[in-house]
Tab-separated table of C-alpha atoms in Angstrom:
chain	number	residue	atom	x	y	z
A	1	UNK	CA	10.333	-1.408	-15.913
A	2	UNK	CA	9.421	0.283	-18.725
A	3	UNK	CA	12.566	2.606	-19.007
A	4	UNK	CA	13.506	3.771	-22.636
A	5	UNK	CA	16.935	5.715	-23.220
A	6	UNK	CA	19.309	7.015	-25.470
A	7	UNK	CA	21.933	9.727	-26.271
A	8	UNK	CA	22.156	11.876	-29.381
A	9	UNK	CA	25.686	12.610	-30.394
A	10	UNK	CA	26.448	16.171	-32.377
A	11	UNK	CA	29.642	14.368	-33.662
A	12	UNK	CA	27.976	11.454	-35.030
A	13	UNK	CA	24.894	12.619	-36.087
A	14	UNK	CA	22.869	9.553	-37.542
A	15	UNK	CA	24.747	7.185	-34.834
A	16	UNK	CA	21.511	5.341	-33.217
A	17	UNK	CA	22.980	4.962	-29.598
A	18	UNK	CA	19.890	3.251	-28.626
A	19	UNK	CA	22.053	-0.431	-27.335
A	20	UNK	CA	24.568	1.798	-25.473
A	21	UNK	CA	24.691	0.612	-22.057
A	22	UNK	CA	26.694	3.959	-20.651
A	23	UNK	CA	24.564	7.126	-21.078
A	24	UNK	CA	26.564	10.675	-22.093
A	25	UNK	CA	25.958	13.661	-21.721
A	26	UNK	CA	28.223	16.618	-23.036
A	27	UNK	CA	28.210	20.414	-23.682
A	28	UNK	CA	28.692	22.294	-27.000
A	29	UNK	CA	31.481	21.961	-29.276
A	30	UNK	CA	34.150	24.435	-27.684
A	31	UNK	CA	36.766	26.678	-29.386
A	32	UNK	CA	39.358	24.542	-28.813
A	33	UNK	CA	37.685	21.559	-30.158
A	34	UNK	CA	37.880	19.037	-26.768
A	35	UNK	CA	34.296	18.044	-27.298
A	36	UNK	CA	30.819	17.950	-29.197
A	37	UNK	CA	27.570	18.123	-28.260
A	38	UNK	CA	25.272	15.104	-26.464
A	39	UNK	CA	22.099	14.850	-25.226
A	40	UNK	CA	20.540	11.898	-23.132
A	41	UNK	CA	17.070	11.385	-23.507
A	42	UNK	CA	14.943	9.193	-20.806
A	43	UNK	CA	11.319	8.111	-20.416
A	44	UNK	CA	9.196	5.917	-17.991
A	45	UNK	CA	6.312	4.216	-20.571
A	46	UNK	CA	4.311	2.407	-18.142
A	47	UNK	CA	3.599	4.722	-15.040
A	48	UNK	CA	0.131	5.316	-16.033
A	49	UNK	CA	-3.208	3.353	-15.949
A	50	UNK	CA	-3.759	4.755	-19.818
A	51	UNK	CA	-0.299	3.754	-19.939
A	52	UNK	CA	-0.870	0.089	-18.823
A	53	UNK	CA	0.822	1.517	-15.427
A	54	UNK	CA	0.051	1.246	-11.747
A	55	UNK	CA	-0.530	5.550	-10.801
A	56	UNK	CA	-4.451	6.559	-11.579
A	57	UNK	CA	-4.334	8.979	-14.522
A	58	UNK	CA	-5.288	12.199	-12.213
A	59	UNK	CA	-3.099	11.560	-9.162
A	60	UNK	CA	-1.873	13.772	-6.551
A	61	UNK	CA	1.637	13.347	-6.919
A	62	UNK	CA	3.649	13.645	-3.263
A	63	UNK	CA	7.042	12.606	-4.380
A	64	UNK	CA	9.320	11.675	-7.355
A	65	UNK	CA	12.578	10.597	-7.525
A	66	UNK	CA	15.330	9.392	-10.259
A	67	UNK	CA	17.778	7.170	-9.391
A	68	UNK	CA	20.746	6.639	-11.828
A	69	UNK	CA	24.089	4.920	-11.242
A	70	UNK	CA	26.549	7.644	-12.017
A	71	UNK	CA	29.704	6.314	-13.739
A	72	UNK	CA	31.568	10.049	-14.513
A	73	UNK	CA	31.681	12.596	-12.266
A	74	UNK	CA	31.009	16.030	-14.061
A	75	UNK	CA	31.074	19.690	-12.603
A	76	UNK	CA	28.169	20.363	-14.952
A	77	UNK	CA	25.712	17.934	-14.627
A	78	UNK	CA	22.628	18.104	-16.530
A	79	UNK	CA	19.638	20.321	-16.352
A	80	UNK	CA	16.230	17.835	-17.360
A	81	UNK	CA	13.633	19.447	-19.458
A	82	UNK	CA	9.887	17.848	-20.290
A	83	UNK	CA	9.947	16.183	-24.017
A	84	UNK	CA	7.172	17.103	-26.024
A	85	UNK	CA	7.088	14.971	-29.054
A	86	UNK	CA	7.911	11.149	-29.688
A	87	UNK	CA	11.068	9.532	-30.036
A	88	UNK	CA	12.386	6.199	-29.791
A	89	UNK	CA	15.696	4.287	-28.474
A	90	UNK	CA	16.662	4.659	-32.217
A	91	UNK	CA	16.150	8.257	-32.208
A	92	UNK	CA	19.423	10.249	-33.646
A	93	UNK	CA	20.779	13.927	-33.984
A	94	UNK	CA	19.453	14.091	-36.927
A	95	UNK	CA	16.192	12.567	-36.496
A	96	UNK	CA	15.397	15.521	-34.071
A	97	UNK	CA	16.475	17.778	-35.857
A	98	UNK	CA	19.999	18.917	-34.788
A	99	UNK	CA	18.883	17.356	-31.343
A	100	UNK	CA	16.413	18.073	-29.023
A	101	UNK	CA	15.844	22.102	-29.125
A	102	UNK	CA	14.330	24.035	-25.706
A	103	UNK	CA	11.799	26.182	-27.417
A	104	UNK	CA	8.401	24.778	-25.832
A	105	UNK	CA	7.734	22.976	-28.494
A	106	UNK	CA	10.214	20.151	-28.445
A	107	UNK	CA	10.812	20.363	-25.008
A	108	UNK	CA	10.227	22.761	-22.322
A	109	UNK	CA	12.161	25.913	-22.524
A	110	UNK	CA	12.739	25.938	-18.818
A	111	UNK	CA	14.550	23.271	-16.891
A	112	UNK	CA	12.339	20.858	-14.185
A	113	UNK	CA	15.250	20.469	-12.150
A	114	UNK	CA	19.730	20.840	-12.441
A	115	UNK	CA	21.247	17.901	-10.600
A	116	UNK	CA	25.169	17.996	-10.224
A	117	UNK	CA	27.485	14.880	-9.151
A	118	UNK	CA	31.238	15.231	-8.917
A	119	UNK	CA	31.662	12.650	-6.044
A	120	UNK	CA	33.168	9.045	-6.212
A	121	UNK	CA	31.900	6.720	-8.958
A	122	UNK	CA	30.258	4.562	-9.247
A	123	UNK	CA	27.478	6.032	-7.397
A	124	UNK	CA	24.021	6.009	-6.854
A	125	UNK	CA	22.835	9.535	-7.159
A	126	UNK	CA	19.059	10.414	-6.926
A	127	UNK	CA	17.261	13.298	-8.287
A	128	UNK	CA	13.635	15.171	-7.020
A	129	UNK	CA	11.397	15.166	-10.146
A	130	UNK	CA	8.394	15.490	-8.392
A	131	UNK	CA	7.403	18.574	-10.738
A	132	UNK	CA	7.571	16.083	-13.793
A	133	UNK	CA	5.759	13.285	-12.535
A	134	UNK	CA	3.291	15.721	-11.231
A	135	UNK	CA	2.890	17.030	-14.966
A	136	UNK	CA	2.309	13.995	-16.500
A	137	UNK	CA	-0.156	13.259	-13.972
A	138	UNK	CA	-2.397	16.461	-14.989
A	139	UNK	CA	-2.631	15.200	-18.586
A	140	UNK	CA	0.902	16.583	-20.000
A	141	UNK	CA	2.994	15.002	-22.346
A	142	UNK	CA	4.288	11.750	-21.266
A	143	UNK	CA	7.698	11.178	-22.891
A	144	UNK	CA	10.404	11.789	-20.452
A	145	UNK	CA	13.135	14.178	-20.238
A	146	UNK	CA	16.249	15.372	-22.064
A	147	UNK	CA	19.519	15.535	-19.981
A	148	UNK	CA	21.259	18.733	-21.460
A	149	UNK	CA	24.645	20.158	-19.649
A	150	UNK	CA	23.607	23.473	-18.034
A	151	UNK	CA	24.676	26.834	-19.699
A	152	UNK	CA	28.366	25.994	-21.598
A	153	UNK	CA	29.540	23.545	-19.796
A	154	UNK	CA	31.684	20.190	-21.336
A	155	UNK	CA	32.392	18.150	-18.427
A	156	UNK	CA	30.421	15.596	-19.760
A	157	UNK	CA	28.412	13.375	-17.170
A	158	UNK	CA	27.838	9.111	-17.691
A	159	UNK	CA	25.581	7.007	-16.070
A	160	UNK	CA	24.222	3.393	-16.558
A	161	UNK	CA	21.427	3.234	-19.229
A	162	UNK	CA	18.310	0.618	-19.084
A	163	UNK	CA	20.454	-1.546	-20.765
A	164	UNK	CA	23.517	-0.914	-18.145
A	165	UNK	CA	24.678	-2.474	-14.901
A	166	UNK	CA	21.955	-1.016	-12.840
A	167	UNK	CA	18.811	0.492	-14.423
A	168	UNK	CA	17.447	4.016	-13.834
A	169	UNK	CA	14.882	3.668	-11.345
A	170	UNK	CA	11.866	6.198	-10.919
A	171	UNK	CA	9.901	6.184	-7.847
A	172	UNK	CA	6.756	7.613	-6.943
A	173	UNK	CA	4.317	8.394	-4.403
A	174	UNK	CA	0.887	9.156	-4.942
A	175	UNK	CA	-2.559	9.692	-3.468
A	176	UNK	CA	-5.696	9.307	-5.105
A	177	UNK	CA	-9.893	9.525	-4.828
A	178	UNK	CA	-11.779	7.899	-7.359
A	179	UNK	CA	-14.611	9.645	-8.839
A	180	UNK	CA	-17.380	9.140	-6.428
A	181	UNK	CA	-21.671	8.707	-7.312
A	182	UNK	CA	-23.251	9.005	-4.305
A	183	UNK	CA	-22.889	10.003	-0.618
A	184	UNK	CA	-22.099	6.295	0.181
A	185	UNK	CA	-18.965	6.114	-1.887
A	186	UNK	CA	-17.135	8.164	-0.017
A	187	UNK	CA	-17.641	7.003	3.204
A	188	UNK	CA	-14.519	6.167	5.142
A	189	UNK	CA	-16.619	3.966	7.603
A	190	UNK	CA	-15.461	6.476	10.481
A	191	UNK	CA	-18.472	8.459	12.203
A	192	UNK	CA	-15.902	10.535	14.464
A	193	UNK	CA	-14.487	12.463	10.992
A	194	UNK	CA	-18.664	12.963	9.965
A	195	UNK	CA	-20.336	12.416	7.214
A	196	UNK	CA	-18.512	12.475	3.916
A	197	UNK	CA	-20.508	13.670	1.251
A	198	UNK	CA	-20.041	13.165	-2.895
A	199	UNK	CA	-20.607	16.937	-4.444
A	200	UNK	CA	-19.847	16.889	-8.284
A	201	UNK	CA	-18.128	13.276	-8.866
A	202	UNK	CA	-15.826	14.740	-6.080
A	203	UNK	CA	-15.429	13.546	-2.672
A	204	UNK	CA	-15.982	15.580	0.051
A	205	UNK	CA	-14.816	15.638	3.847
A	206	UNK	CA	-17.307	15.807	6.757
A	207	UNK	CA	-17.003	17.530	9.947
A	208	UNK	CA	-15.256	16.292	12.426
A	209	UNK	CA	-17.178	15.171	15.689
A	210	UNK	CA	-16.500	17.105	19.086
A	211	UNK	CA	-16.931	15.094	21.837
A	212	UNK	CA	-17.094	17.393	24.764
A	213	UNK	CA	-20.395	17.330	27.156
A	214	UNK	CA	-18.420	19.674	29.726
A	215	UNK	CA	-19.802	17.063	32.027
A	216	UNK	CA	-15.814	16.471	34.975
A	217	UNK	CA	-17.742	13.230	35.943
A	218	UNK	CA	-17.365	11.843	32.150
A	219	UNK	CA	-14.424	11.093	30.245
A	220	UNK	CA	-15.503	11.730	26.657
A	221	UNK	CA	-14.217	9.478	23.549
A	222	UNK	CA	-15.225	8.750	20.018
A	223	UNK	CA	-15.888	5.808	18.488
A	224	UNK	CA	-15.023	5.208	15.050
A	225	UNK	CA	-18.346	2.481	14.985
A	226	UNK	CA	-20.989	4.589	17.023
A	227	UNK	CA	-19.744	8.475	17.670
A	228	UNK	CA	-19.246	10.078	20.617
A	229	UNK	CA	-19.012	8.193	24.256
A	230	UNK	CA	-19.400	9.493	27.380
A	231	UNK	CA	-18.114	7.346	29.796
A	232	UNK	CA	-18.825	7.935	33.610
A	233	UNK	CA	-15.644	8.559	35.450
A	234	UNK	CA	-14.193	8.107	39.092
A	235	UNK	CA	-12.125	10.996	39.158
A	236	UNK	CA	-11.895	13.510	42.415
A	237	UNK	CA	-14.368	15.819	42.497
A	238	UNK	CA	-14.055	19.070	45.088
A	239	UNK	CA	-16.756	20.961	46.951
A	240	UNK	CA	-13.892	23.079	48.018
A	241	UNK	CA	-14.928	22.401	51.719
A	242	UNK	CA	-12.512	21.146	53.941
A	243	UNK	CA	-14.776	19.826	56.304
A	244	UNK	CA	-16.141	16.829	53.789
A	245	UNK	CA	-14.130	13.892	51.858
């Protein structure tokens, strides 16, 4: 939930394409003047707790994917960079400013990820943006990507839009330690990984227990309640004299 899209259209530059439920993007004009120039822009607003979201602000991010229902295959694809301002599902060509621009400061100059489809459509094609999540996470810029076809390309690529057949789905995976206080809040309740200790508003492991008393006539154990356990054993023991049992 939460998805926001649109594409901004070279040809019709003021054309708000916010409604669309197909997605396009396109390459450059070419000389021989088969095509103009679209971009797809594409943003998650609620991944966040400042966000009203379910991820911590401050996550470790493990993994990210896209997944988008591709409707036209496409040798090109689209390369997805980082926006860095605001825009809207009205947003136009001309709003941004002969659309989006990679220069760092409307979106990133260099591309989180190039996916490419040419399969059978419909299809449900999903794409790693671990990098971007994992961005956002950190305290960068939270408003989604633009889809731009790599280098010259104008195989232009289609796929459902939030207001399409089936959605764009992001999923994530995440891990995350609250600030801590004291010793006590980081305890996992587990004496056989030590003592966790709090240093700085940061958690810290303990060190592991090692339950060895180099004792053959105890089988040695930890307990996650009490520590180490020696527990007397039955096993075999040899004298190496043949002349006892």
């Amino acid at each position: 939930s939460g998805s926001v899209d649109t594409f901004v259209h070279a040809g019709l530059p003021t054309t708000d394409n916010g409604a669309a439920a197909t997605l396009i993007v396109d390459g450059p004009l070419p000389p021989s003047g088969l095509g103009d120039e679209r971009q797809i822009l594409l943003r998650f607003d609620t991944l966040f707790t400042s966000q009203g979201g379910p991820i911590p602000d401050g996550a470790t991010i493990t993994s990210a994917t896209v997944q988008l229902n591709i409707t036209n295959a496409s040798v090109d694809g689209a390369e997805l960079h980082r926006m860095l301002v605001p825009w809207t599902a009205s947003s136009t060509w001309t709003s941004l400013t002969n659309g989006v621009q990679r220069d760092g400061v409307e979106s990133v100059a260099a591309a989180d990820v190039t996916s490419l489809w040419n399969g059978a459509v419909p299809q449900l094609h999903t794409i790693t943006v671990t990098s971007s999540v994992a961005a956002w996470s950190a305290g960068g810029v939270k408003q989604g990507w633009v889809f731009v076809t790599p280098g010259t390309g104008s195989d232009s690529w289609q796929f459902d839009s939030a207001e399409g057949t089936t959605h764009p789905k992001l999923s994530v995976t995440y891990t995350f330690s609250p600030p801590c206080g004291v010793d006590a809040d980081c305890t996992d309740n587990n004496l056989c990984n030590g003592i966790e200790t709090c240093v700085a508003t940061v958690c810290q492991p303990g060190t592991a227990l090692v339950c060895n008393d180099s004792n053959v006539c105890t089988t040695d154990s930890c307990s996650p309640a009490s520590g180490c356990v020696f527990s007397n054993n039955t096993n075999t023991c040899s004298d190496n004299n043949a002349c006892t049992t």
